[in-house]
Short mmCIF file of C-alpha atoms in Angstrom, two decimals:
data_model
loop_
_atom_site.label_atom_id
_atom_site.label_comp_id
_atom_site.label_asym_id
_atom_site.label_seq_id
_atom_site.Cartn_x
_atom_site.Cartn_y
_atom_site.Cartn_z
CA MET H 13 58.88 98.44 181.03
CA SER H 14 58.52 101.80 179.31
CA SER H 15 61.30 103.19 181.52
CA ALA H 16 63.87 100.69 180.22
CA ILE H 17 66.78 102.11 178.22
CA PHE H 18 69.35 99.73 176.77
CA ASP H 19 71.65 98.78 173.89
CA VAL H 20 71.64 95.63 171.78
CA SER H 21 74.78 94.43 170.04
CA THR H 22 76.60 91.48 168.49
CA PRO H 23 80.39 91.01 168.75
CA ASN H 24 80.82 92.94 165.48
CA HIS H 25 77.94 95.41 165.34
CA VAL H 26 75.76 97.68 167.43
CA LEU H 27 72.16 96.96 166.44
CA LEU H 28 70.31 99.33 168.77
CA SER H 29 71.50 102.05 171.15
CA ASN H 30 69.59 103.88 173.88
CA LEU H 31 66.44 101.97 172.94
CA SER H 32 63.35 103.01 174.89
CA VAL H 33 60.18 101.04 174.15
CA LYS H 34 56.90 102.93 174.56
CA THR H 35 54.73 100.70 172.35
CA SER H 36 55.10 97.27 170.79
CA VAL H 37 58.16 97.20 168.52
CA VAL H 38 59.53 94.61 166.12
CA LYS H 39 63.10 95.02 164.87
CA GLU H 40 64.67 92.86 162.18
CA PHE H 41 68.34 92.61 161.33
CA SER H 42 70.52 90.64 158.95
CA ALA H 43 74.01 89.74 160.09
CA ASN H 44 76.80 87.56 158.77
CA VAL H 45 77.48 84.91 161.43
CA THR H 46 80.89 83.28 161.11
CA SER H 47 80.77 80.83 164.02
CA LYS H 48 78.40 78.17 165.30
CA ASP H 49 77.01 80.58 167.91
CA LEU H 50 75.19 83.87 167.47
CA VAL H 51 75.88 86.07 170.51
CA ILE H 52 73.53 88.98 171.25
CA THR H 53 74.27 91.28 174.20
CA PHE H 54 71.72 93.50 175.98
CA THR H 55 73.33 96.34 177.94
CA PRO H 56 71.22 98.63 180.17
CA SER H 57 72.00 102.33 180.29
CA GLY H 58 73.01 103.56 183.75
CA ASN H 59 70.63 102.27 186.40
CA SER H 60 68.04 101.17 183.86
CA PHE H 61 67.29 97.62 182.75
CA ALA H 62 66.85 95.65 179.52
CA PHE H 63 64.14 93.24 178.49
CA LEU H 64 63.20 91.02 175.58
CA ASN H 65 59.86 89.35 174.88
CA ALA H 66 60.74 87.15 171.92
CA LEU H 67 63.61 86.40 169.62
CA GLU H 68 63.42 84.83 166.17
CA VAL H 69 66.43 83.51 164.28
CA VAL H 70 66.15 82.42 160.66
CA SER H 71 69.05 80.90 158.74
CA VAL H 72 68.97 82.21 155.19
CA PRO H 73 70.96 81.26 152.07
CA ASP H 74 74.05 83.31 151.29
CA GLU H 75 72.57 84.17 147.91
CA LEU H 76 69.82 86.25 149.54
CA ILE H 77 72.29 89.10 150.09
CA THR H 78 74.97 89.08 147.41
CA ASP H 79 78.33 90.75 147.92
CA ASP H 80 77.84 93.61 145.49
CA ALA H 81 75.18 96.06 144.30
CA GLU H 82 74.91 99.05 142.00
CA THR H 83 75.41 102.57 143.32
CA PHE H 84 74.58 105.99 141.90
CA ASN H 85 76.07 109.42 142.43
CA PRO H 86 78.53 108.23 141.21
CA ALA H 87 77.52 105.10 139.30
CA ARG H 88 79.75 102.16 140.25
CA ARG H 89 79.67 98.77 142.02
CA PHE H 90 79.51 98.51 145.82
CA LYS H 91 81.61 95.62 147.16
CA GLY H 92 81.48 93.92 150.56
CA LEU H 93 77.72 93.99 151.02
CA SER H 94 77.59 90.48 152.48
CA TRP H 95 79.66 91.64 155.48
CA GLN H 96 77.36 94.53 156.30
CA ALA H 97 74.89 94.39 159.16
CA LEU H 98 71.47 95.35 157.81
CA GLU H 99 68.28 96.52 159.47
CA THR H 100 65.13 95.93 157.45
CA VAL H 101 63.14 99.12 157.82
CA TYR H 102 60.56 98.53 155.04
CA ARG H 103 59.29 95.44 153.22
CA VAL H 104 56.43 96.40 150.92
CA ASN H 105 54.07 94.48 148.64
CA MET H 106 53.12 96.80 145.79
CA GLY H 107 49.52 96.61 144.56
CA GLY H 108 48.51 93.83 146.91
CA PRO H 109 47.46 93.04 150.48
CA THR H 110 49.60 92.10 153.47
CA VAL H 111 51.59 88.92 152.87
CA SER H 112 51.96 87.20 156.24
CA PHE H 113 54.76 84.94 157.42
CA GLU H 114 52.79 81.79 156.58
CA ASN H 115 53.13 82.65 152.88
CA ASP H 116 56.85 83.49 152.91
CA THR H 117 59.53 80.79 152.93
CA LEU H 118 61.63 82.81 155.39
CA GLY H 119 58.74 83.89 157.59
CA ARG H 120 58.76 87.55 156.56
CA THR H 121 55.78 89.92 156.46
CA TRP H 122 55.14 92.24 153.51
CA VAL H 123 52.89 95.25 154.04
CA PRO H 124 50.72 97.06 151.43
CA ASP H 125 52.16 100.12 149.71
CA LYS H 126 49.12 102.39 149.94
CA SER H 127 50.32 104.40 152.97
CA TYR H 128 53.63 105.24 151.22
CA LEU H 129 52.23 106.07 147.79
CA LEU H 130 52.14 109.72 146.73
CA GLY H 131 49.28 110.58 144.39
CA ASN H 132 46.95 107.59 144.53
CA ASN H 133 45.19 108.70 141.35
CA LEU H 134 48.41 108.19 139.36
CA ALA H 135 48.57 104.44 140.02
CA ILE H 136 46.40 101.35 139.79
CA ASN H 137 46.76 97.86 141.27
CA VAL H 138 47.10 94.74 139.14
CA SER H 139 47.21 91.06 140.09
CA ASN H 140 48.14 87.91 138.17
CA ILE H 141 49.79 85.50 140.58
CA ALA H 142 49.45 82.55 138.20
CA ALA H 143 51.77 84.28 135.71
CA VAL H 144 54.81 84.32 138.04
CA LYS H 145 57.81 82.21 136.97
CA TYR H 146 61.07 81.55 138.85
CA VAL H 147 63.96 80.82 136.46
CA GLY H 148 67.69 80.34 136.81
CA GLY H 149 69.51 83.64 137.08
CA GLY H 150 66.43 85.41 138.41
CA ALA H 151 64.79 85.62 141.80
CA THR H 152 63.78 82.63 143.93
CA GLN H 153 60.91 82.11 146.34
CA ASP H 154 63.36 83.07 149.10
CA SER H 155 63.76 86.46 147.39
CA ALA H 156 60.01 87.10 147.57
CA PRO H 157 56.92 84.88 147.40
CA ASN H 158 54.48 84.53 144.48
CA ALA H 159 52.03 86.76 146.32
CA VAL H 160 54.51 89.64 146.00
CA TYR H 161 55.67 89.08 142.43
CA GLY H 162 52.09 88.34 141.35
CA THR H 163 50.78 91.79 142.29
CA ALA H 164 52.01 95.20 141.18
CA THR H 165 51.38 98.91 141.21
CA ARG H 166 51.43 100.33 137.68
CA MET H 167 51.04 103.71 136.01
CA ASN H 168 47.44 104.76 135.51
CA SER H 169 48.11 105.51 131.83
CA GLU H 170 45.80 103.14 129.96
CA SER H 171 43.50 105.89 128.68
CA ASP H 172 46.23 108.36 127.72
CA PRO H 173 49.09 107.35 125.38
CA ASN H 174 50.73 110.71 126.07
CA SER H 175 51.07 110.14 129.82
CA ASN H 176 54.32 111.46 131.21
CA PHE H 177 54.53 111.20 135.01
CA ASN H 178 56.19 109.13 137.69
CA VAL H 179 54.61 106.95 140.37
CA THR H 180 56.38 107.75 143.65
CA TRP H 181 56.58 106.27 147.16
CA GLU H 182 58.08 108.12 150.16
CA PHE H 183 59.67 106.58 153.26
CA ASN H 184 61.06 107.96 156.53
CA VAL H 185 64.75 107.16 157.11
CA ASN H 186 67.55 108.08 159.52
CA PRO H 187 70.00 110.67 158.18
CA GLY H 188 73.65 109.74 157.92
CA PHE H 189 73.21 106.12 156.84
CA GLN H 190 73.45 104.32 153.53
CA TYR H 191 70.53 102.13 152.48
CA LEU H 192 70.28 98.99 150.39
CA VAL H 193 67.19 99.41 148.21
CA ARG H 194 65.88 96.24 146.52
CA PHE H 195 63.30 96.59 143.73
CA HIS H 196 61.28 93.46 142.89
CA PHE H 197 59.94 93.19 139.33
CA CYS H 198 57.79 90.74 137.40
CA ASP H 199 55.97 91.61 134.16
CA ILE H 200 52.43 90.40 134.82
CA VAL H 201 50.82 93.04 132.59
CA SER H 202 52.30 92.66 129.10
CA ARG H 203 50.80 90.51 126.35
CA SER H 204 53.99 90.15 124.32
CA LEU H 205 57.76 90.33 124.74
CA ASN H 206 59.57 93.69 124.65
CA ASP H 207 56.30 95.52 125.18
CA LEU H 208 57.15 97.22 128.49
CA TYR H 209 60.01 99.68 129.06
CA PHE H 210 60.37 102.02 132.02
CA ASN H 211 62.80 103.95 134.23
CA VAL H 212 63.54 103.57 137.95
CA TYR H 213 64.54 106.41 140.30
CA ILE H 214 65.83 106.82 143.85
CA ASP H 215 65.16 110.36 145.01
CA SER H 216 65.91 112.41 141.88
CA TRP H 217 68.54 110.01 140.51
CA LEU H 218 67.89 107.77 137.51
CA VAL H 219 69.23 104.40 138.69
CA ALA H 220 67.89 102.08 135.96
CA GLU H 221 66.96 103.16 132.44
CA ASP H 222 64.78 101.38 129.88
CA VAL H 223 64.12 98.36 132.06
CA ASP H 224 62.61 95.54 129.96
CA PRO H 225 61.45 92.76 132.33
CA SER H 226 60.99 90.28 129.47
CA SER H 227 64.69 90.46 128.58
CA ILE H 228 65.75 88.65 131.79
CA ALA H 229 64.92 85.22 130.36
CA ASN H 230 63.19 86.12 127.11
CA ALA H 231 59.83 85.41 128.74
CA LEU H 232 56.97 87.17 130.48
CA GLY H 233 56.23 86.76 134.15
CA VAL H 234 59.86 86.17 135.20
CA ALA H 235 60.59 87.27 138.77
CA PHE H 236 63.78 89.25 139.34
CA TYR H 237 65.14 92.07 141.49
CA LYS H 238 67.64 94.91 141.31
CA ASP H 239 69.79 96.10 144.22
CA PHE H 240 71.05 99.66 144.70
CA VAL H 241 73.09 101.21 147.52
CA SER H 242 72.37 104.85 148.26
CA THR H 243 74.81 107.48 149.39
CA ALA H 244 74.62 108.50 153.05
CA THR H 245 71.24 110.22 153.38
CA VAL H 246 71.16 113.89 154.30
CA GLY H 247 67.46 114.32 155.01
CA ASN H 248 64.97 112.05 156.72
CA LYS H 249 63.03 111.08 153.58
CA LEU H 250 63.82 108.60 150.84
CA ARG H 251 61.74 108.44 147.65
CA VAL H 252 61.58 105.75 144.99
CA SER H 253 59.82 106.23 141.66
CA ILE H 254 58.99 104.46 138.43
CA GLY H 255 58.11 106.21 135.18
CA PRO H 256 57.94 105.86 131.39
CA THR H 257 61.02 105.69 129.21
CA ASN H 258 61.90 108.72 127.11
CA SER H 259 64.34 107.03 124.73
CA ILE H 260 62.14 104.41 123.02
CA ALA H 261 59.54 106.17 120.90
CA SER H 262 57.46 103.08 120.22
CA ALA H 263 57.05 102.18 123.90
CA TYR H 264 53.64 102.85 125.41
CA PRO H 265 54.04 104.92 128.62
CA ASN H 266 53.80 102.44 131.44
CA ALA H 267 55.80 101.26 134.47
CA ILE H 268 55.35 98.67 137.22
CA LEU H 269 56.79 97.78 140.62
CA ASN H 270 55.93 94.54 142.41
CA GLY H 271 57.78 94.80 145.70
CA LEU H 272 60.33 96.88 147.61
CA GLU H 273 62.74 96.34 150.48
CA ILE H 274 64.73 99.09 152.18
CA MET H 275 67.54 98.05 154.54
CA LYS H 276 69.73 100.35 156.61
CA MET H 277 73.47 99.57 156.42
CA ASN H 278 75.88 99.88 159.33
CA ASN H 279 78.05 102.98 159.39
CA SER H 280 81.86 103.13 159.52
CA LEU H 281 81.77 102.39 163.27
CA GLY H 282 79.87 99.17 162.75
CA SER H 283 76.67 100.68 164.13
CA LEU H 284 73.08 100.70 162.90
CA SER H 285 72.02 103.19 165.55
CA GLY H 286 73.85 106.49 165.70
CA LEU H 287 77.47 107.15 166.53
CA ALA H 288 78.06 104.10 168.70
CA PRO H 289 81.56 102.94 169.76
CA ALA H 290 83.42 100.68 167.37
CA VAL H 291 83.20 96.98 168.16
CA SER H 292 85.63 94.14 167.71
CA ASP H 293 86.13 92.57 164.33
CA SER H 294 86.32 88.87 163.51
CA SER H 295 86.89 86.73 160.44
CA SER H 296 86.16 83.21 159.30
CA LYS H 297 86.12 81.21 156.10
CA LYS H 298 82.51 80.20 156.61
CA ASN H 299 79.80 82.62 155.54
CA VAL H 300 76.41 82.02 157.15
CA GLY H 301 73.58 84.55 156.89
CA MET H 302 71.09 85.02 159.69
CA ILE H 303 67.98 87.17 160.03
CA VAL H 304 67.52 88.20 163.64
CA GLY H 305 64.12 89.47 164.65
CA LEU H 306 63.80 91.25 167.98
CA SER H 307 60.16 91.38 169.02
CA ILE H 308 60.13 93.87 171.86
CA GLY H 309 57.26 94.91 174.08
CA ALA H 310 54.48 93.04 172.31
CA ILE H 311 53.94 89.58 173.75
CA ILE H 312 53.77 88.31 177.32
CA LEU H 313 55.29 84.85 177.21
CA VAL H 314 54.65 81.90 179.50
CA VAL H 315 57.15 81.44 182.34
CA LEU H 316 56.75 78.07 184.02
CA ALA H 317 60.00 76.51 185.13
CA GLY H 318 62.05 78.98 187.14
CA ILE H 319 64.02 80.44 184.24
CA PHE H 320 63.51 83.37 181.92
CA PHE H 321 61.78 81.98 178.83
CA VAL H 322 62.83 83.97 175.78
CA PHE H 323 61.68 82.14 172.69
CA CYS H 324 63.57 81.46 169.48
CA ARG H 325 62.23 80.21 166.18
CA ASN H 326 64.33 77.98 163.92
CA ARG H 327 63.13 77.71 160.30
CA ARG H 328 65.99 75.88 158.57
CA ARG H 329 64.13 72.53 158.54
CA LEU H 330 60.65 74.04 158.49
CA ALA H 331 61.02 76.50 155.64
CA ARG H 332 58.98 74.34 153.29
CA GLN H 333 56.52 73.00 155.90
CA GLY H 334 53.97 75.77 156.20
CA ASN H 335 56.09 78.25 158.19
CA SER H 336 54.49 77.36 161.51
CA LYS H 337 55.72 79.25 164.54
CA ILE H 338 57.93 77.03 166.72
CA TRP H 339 59.29 78.48 169.96
CA ILE H 340 62.18 77.18 172.04
CA PRO H 341 63.77 78.50 175.26
CA LEU H 342 66.85 80.71 174.97
CA SER H 343 69.93 80.31 177.14
CA ILE H 344 71.15 83.46 178.90
CA SER H 345 74.52 84.12 180.51
CA GLY H 346 76.73 86.86 181.86
CA GLY H 347 76.35 89.87 184.14
CA ASN H 348 74.01 89.75 187.11
CA SER H 349 71.01 88.90 185.00
CA HIS H 350 67.82 87.89 186.76
CA THR H 351 66.84 84.43 185.51
CA MET H 352 63.17 85.13 186.21
CA GLY H 353 62.98 87.47 183.25
CA SER H 354 62.51 90.73 185.14
CA LYS H 355 65.58 92.78 184.29
CA TYR H 356 69.28 92.73 183.57
CA SER H 357 71.39 94.74 186.00
CA ASN H 358 74.56 94.43 183.91
CA GLY H 359 75.27 93.56 180.30
CA THR H 360 73.61 90.23 179.62
CA THR H 361 74.25 87.95 176.68
CA ALA H 362 71.90 85.62 174.85
CA THR H 363 73.76 82.86 173.02
CA LEU H 364 72.01 80.95 170.25
CA ASP H 365 73.50 77.53 169.55
CA SER H 366 73.19 76.45 165.93
CA ASN H 367 72.12 72.95 167.06
CA LEU H 368 68.99 74.08 168.89
CA GLY H 369 65.67 72.65 167.75
CA PRO H 370 61.99 73.19 168.56
CA VAL H 371 60.58 71.82 171.83
CA ILE H 372 58.00 69.40 170.49
CA ASP H 373 57.55 65.68 170.00
CA PRO H 374 54.54 64.82 167.81
CA SER H 375 54.76 61.20 168.94
CA LEU H 376 53.47 62.24 172.38
CA PRO H 377 49.76 62.02 173.29
CA ARG H 378 47.76 64.85 171.76
CA GLU H 379 47.06 66.55 175.10
CA MET H 380 50.82 66.95 175.66
CA VAL H 381 51.63 68.57 172.30
CA ASN H 382 50.25 72.04 173.11
CA LEU H 383 52.55 73.23 175.89
CA ALA H 384 50.25 76.02 177.05
CA GLU H 385 47.09 73.91 177.33
CA TRP H 386 48.92 70.95 178.84
CA ALA H 387 50.66 73.09 181.47
CA MET H 388 47.38 74.80 182.40
CA LYS H 389 45.76 71.42 183.06
CA TRP H 390 48.44 70.64 185.64
CA GLN H 391 48.23 74.17 187.01
CA LYS H 392 44.48 73.85 187.63
CA ARG H 393 45.11 70.52 189.41
CA GLY H 394 47.64 72.24 191.64
CA GLN H 395 50.36 69.88 190.39
CA LEU H 396 52.49 72.08 188.15
CA GLU H 397 55.59 70.64 189.81
CA GLN H 398 54.93 67.40 187.95
CA ILE H 399 56.00 68.87 184.59
CA ILE H 400 59.01 71.03 185.44
CA ASP H 401 62.26 70.36 183.62
CA PRO H 402 64.11 67.39 185.16
CA THR H 403 67.27 69.48 185.60
CA LEU H 404 65.33 71.79 187.96
CA VAL H 405 64.02 69.04 190.24
CA GLY H 406 65.01 69.81 193.83
CA LYS H 407 65.94 73.41 193.03
CA ILE H 408 62.60 75.26 193.00
CA ARG H 409 60.69 76.39 196.08
CA PRO H 410 57.02 75.39 195.84
CA ASP H 411 55.80 78.90 196.67
CA SER H 412 57.95 80.43 193.90
CA LEU H 413 56.68 77.93 191.34
CA ARG H 414 53.12 78.52 192.51
CA LYS H 415 53.48 82.26 191.88
CA PHE H 416 54.88 81.52 188.41
CA GLY H 417 51.95 79.25 187.66
CA GLU H 418 49.41 81.83 188.77
CA THR H 419 51.07 84.51 186.63
CA ALA H 420 51.19 82.28 183.56
CA GLU H 421 47.56 81.27 184.02
CA LYS H 422 46.48 84.91 184.07
CA CYS H 423 48.53 85.63 180.93
CA LEU H 424 46.63 82.87 179.10
CA ALA H 425 43.16 84.22 179.89
CA ASP H 426 40.83 84.01 176.89
CA PHE H 427 40.00 87.72 176.91
CA GLY H 428 42.53 90.55 176.88
CA VAL H 429 40.68 92.45 179.60
CA ASP H 430 41.32 89.55 181.98
CA ARG H 431 45.06 89.45 181.34
CA PRO H 432 47.52 91.39 183.53
CA SER H 433 49.42 94.44 182.37
CA MET H 434 53.16 94.29 181.70
CA GLY H 435 53.74 96.08 184.99
CA ASP H 436 51.68 93.52 186.91
CA VAL H 437 53.55 90.65 185.26
CA LEU H 438 56.88 92.25 186.13
CA TRP H 439 55.82 92.71 189.74
CA ASN H 440 54.71 89.08 190.01
CA LEU H 441 57.96 87.81 188.50
CA GLU H 442 59.96 89.95 190.92
CA TYR H 443 57.97 88.50 193.80
CA ALA H 444 58.48 84.96 192.54
CA LEU H 445 62.21 85.65 192.42
CA GLN H 446 62.16 86.90 195.99
CA LEU H 447 60.32 83.77 197.08
CA GLN H 448 62.96 81.64 195.40
CA GLU H 449 66.00 83.49 196.74
CA ALA H 450 64.96 84.73 200.18
CA VAL H 451 62.67 83.99 203.11
CA VAL H 452 59.62 86.27 203.45
CA PRO H 453 58.85 86.89 207.16
CA GLY H 454 55.42 86.15 208.53
CA ASP H 455 54.24 83.62 205.94
CA PRO H 456 54.86 80.08 207.19
CA GLU H 457 53.30 78.49 204.11
CA ASP H 458 55.31 80.48 201.60
CA ASN H 459 58.49 80.13 203.67
CA SER H 460 58.68 76.41 203.06
CA ILE H 461 62.25 75.45 202.31
CA ASN H 462 61.20 72.13 200.84
CA MET H 463 62.22 71.96 197.23
CA ILE H 464 60.16 70.31 194.49
CA GLY H 465 61.00 66.61 194.54
CA GLU H 466 60.91 63.77 192.05
CA LEU H 467 58.79 63.90 188.91
CA SER H 468 56.07 61.40 188.16
CA PRO H 469 57.10 58.49 185.89
CA GLN H 470 54.93 59.87 183.08
CA ILE H 471 56.81 63.15 183.00
CA ASN H 472 60.21 61.51 183.34
CA ASN H 473 59.36 59.51 180.24
CA PHE H 474 58.37 62.72 178.49
CA SER H 475 61.87 64.19 178.66
CA HIS H 476 64.13 63.24 175.76
CA THR H 477 66.87 65.78 176.48
CA ASP H 478 70.42 64.87 177.23
CA SER H 479 71.47 65.55 180.82
CA SER H 480 74.30 67.73 179.58
CA VAL H 481 71.92 70.20 177.97
CA SER H 482 70.97 73.23 180.06
CA ALA H 483 67.43 73.95 181.21
CA ALA H 484 67.15 76.53 178.46
CA GLN H 485 68.02 74.14 175.65
CA PHE H 486 66.07 71.22 174.25
CA GLU H 487 66.45 68.76 171.42
CA ALA H 488 63.49 68.17 169.10
CA SER H 489 62.52 65.34 166.81
CA SER H 490 60.82 65.77 163.46
CA VAL H 491 57.66 67.88 163.40
CA SER H 492 56.51 66.70 159.98
CA GLY H 493 52.75 66.58 159.56
CA VAL H 494 51.86 68.62 162.65
CA SER H 495 49.97 71.91 162.35
CA MET H 496 52.05 74.26 164.49
CA SER H 497 49.78 77.26 163.96
CA ARG H 498 46.96 75.26 165.57
CA VAL H 499 49.04 73.55 168.23
CA PHE H 500 50.60 76.80 169.44
CA SER H 501 47.58 79.04 169.00
CA GLN H 502 47.71 79.95 172.69
CA LEU H 503 51.27 81.24 172.39
CA ILE H 504 50.85 83.39 169.29
CA LYS H 505 47.40 84.82 169.99
CA SER H 506 47.86 88.57 169.64
CA GLU H 507 44.66 90.07 171.01
CA GLY H 508 45.47 91.97 174.17
CA ARG H 509 49.00 90.64 174.61
#
């Protein structure tokens, strides 16, 4: 897998070019989708191949990325932000711990700021989550959760009323791109209104002067954010700072920052990754925002039914239900793509239908809810063919399915040391593909041309999908009241995968 080199694009933007994955990588993008389908194309470079372990798609409100933002050097308003493709390169929780996806309405992860902070002795952490308020005209829980607005990094100036320094964070960036920088603020430190005033900087530029958080709604603890668009960066570092005001004599020297997001913007060629070729443009009256997360090289997923299982998470209906991870198969088309998940020999496209739902039916018996555990029970009985998708009945060679089952079983071993490497998994999937498509000489058992036959009545009753839906698409009923993090613990366990 480490030898793979490929591009990733949508019809309007190049997201990644000449990507080579040496370690586990997670990439997150925001794109304006103007049709009912989101099309993502993976194109190998030369004789290489492309691969994808998991794909997450989250529908977000249009208000999350507004159309304009402030700029500096020179100071003006940037228009057309909602049509930009964005790559989230940093999402930081100032003064607090990691905020995991379970505690974010859009399933995002916020990391601590300590590793980016310059001069740890200049800052202290504060926390007062109970003080956070969301009001009209300010931020919402979709902007950032309470756990972000309720913690902050502040100036370490309590013992010195003459303090005059900035608190600074430094981040690595790619030269030649503009960046959307979002500062999250919430005054959780003041005891009275109009008590806190401070300045905000990007690099050496003063971008916001005399910020008074209590003026947003004439109240303390109000969550809000400020957006700024940088000029095209020249170097590979970007710094943000907060510091005391110099224009209000009565203000005690202090400054706070609760959270920070830094997003790379596409260049004039529509690319987020170097000087890539321009791509086609499109327009529509409908404006739908999507966050696309590409989780590459980290997780070995379960392949059970003769197709490449790339998993997609839909949070539109689950945003307020605990943010459990729900995975569904992803349909793949185009090129000469191998459906067993090994490699793509030409450009291959993954199309995400807006009507897709999670593959789960809580009304089923408990032992059938956890796909991994349920499938392994049939695998150990030697009857995995009893639970394949009905649309694949009569199309899978028993020896090919058996090899898939063995590979999946090894991937679900309890201990990481017992699980196969990515290379071993790839080899096994290639072999399973050969067993499905060709006859292997000298093995009468594995050369059986008998295809898997009818399913048992129990499994036929299990399927609720329409016959017109492909093997990579399923319809789901409500998942209210079911703990997905527990049900799918086998699929999201990270140790050793």
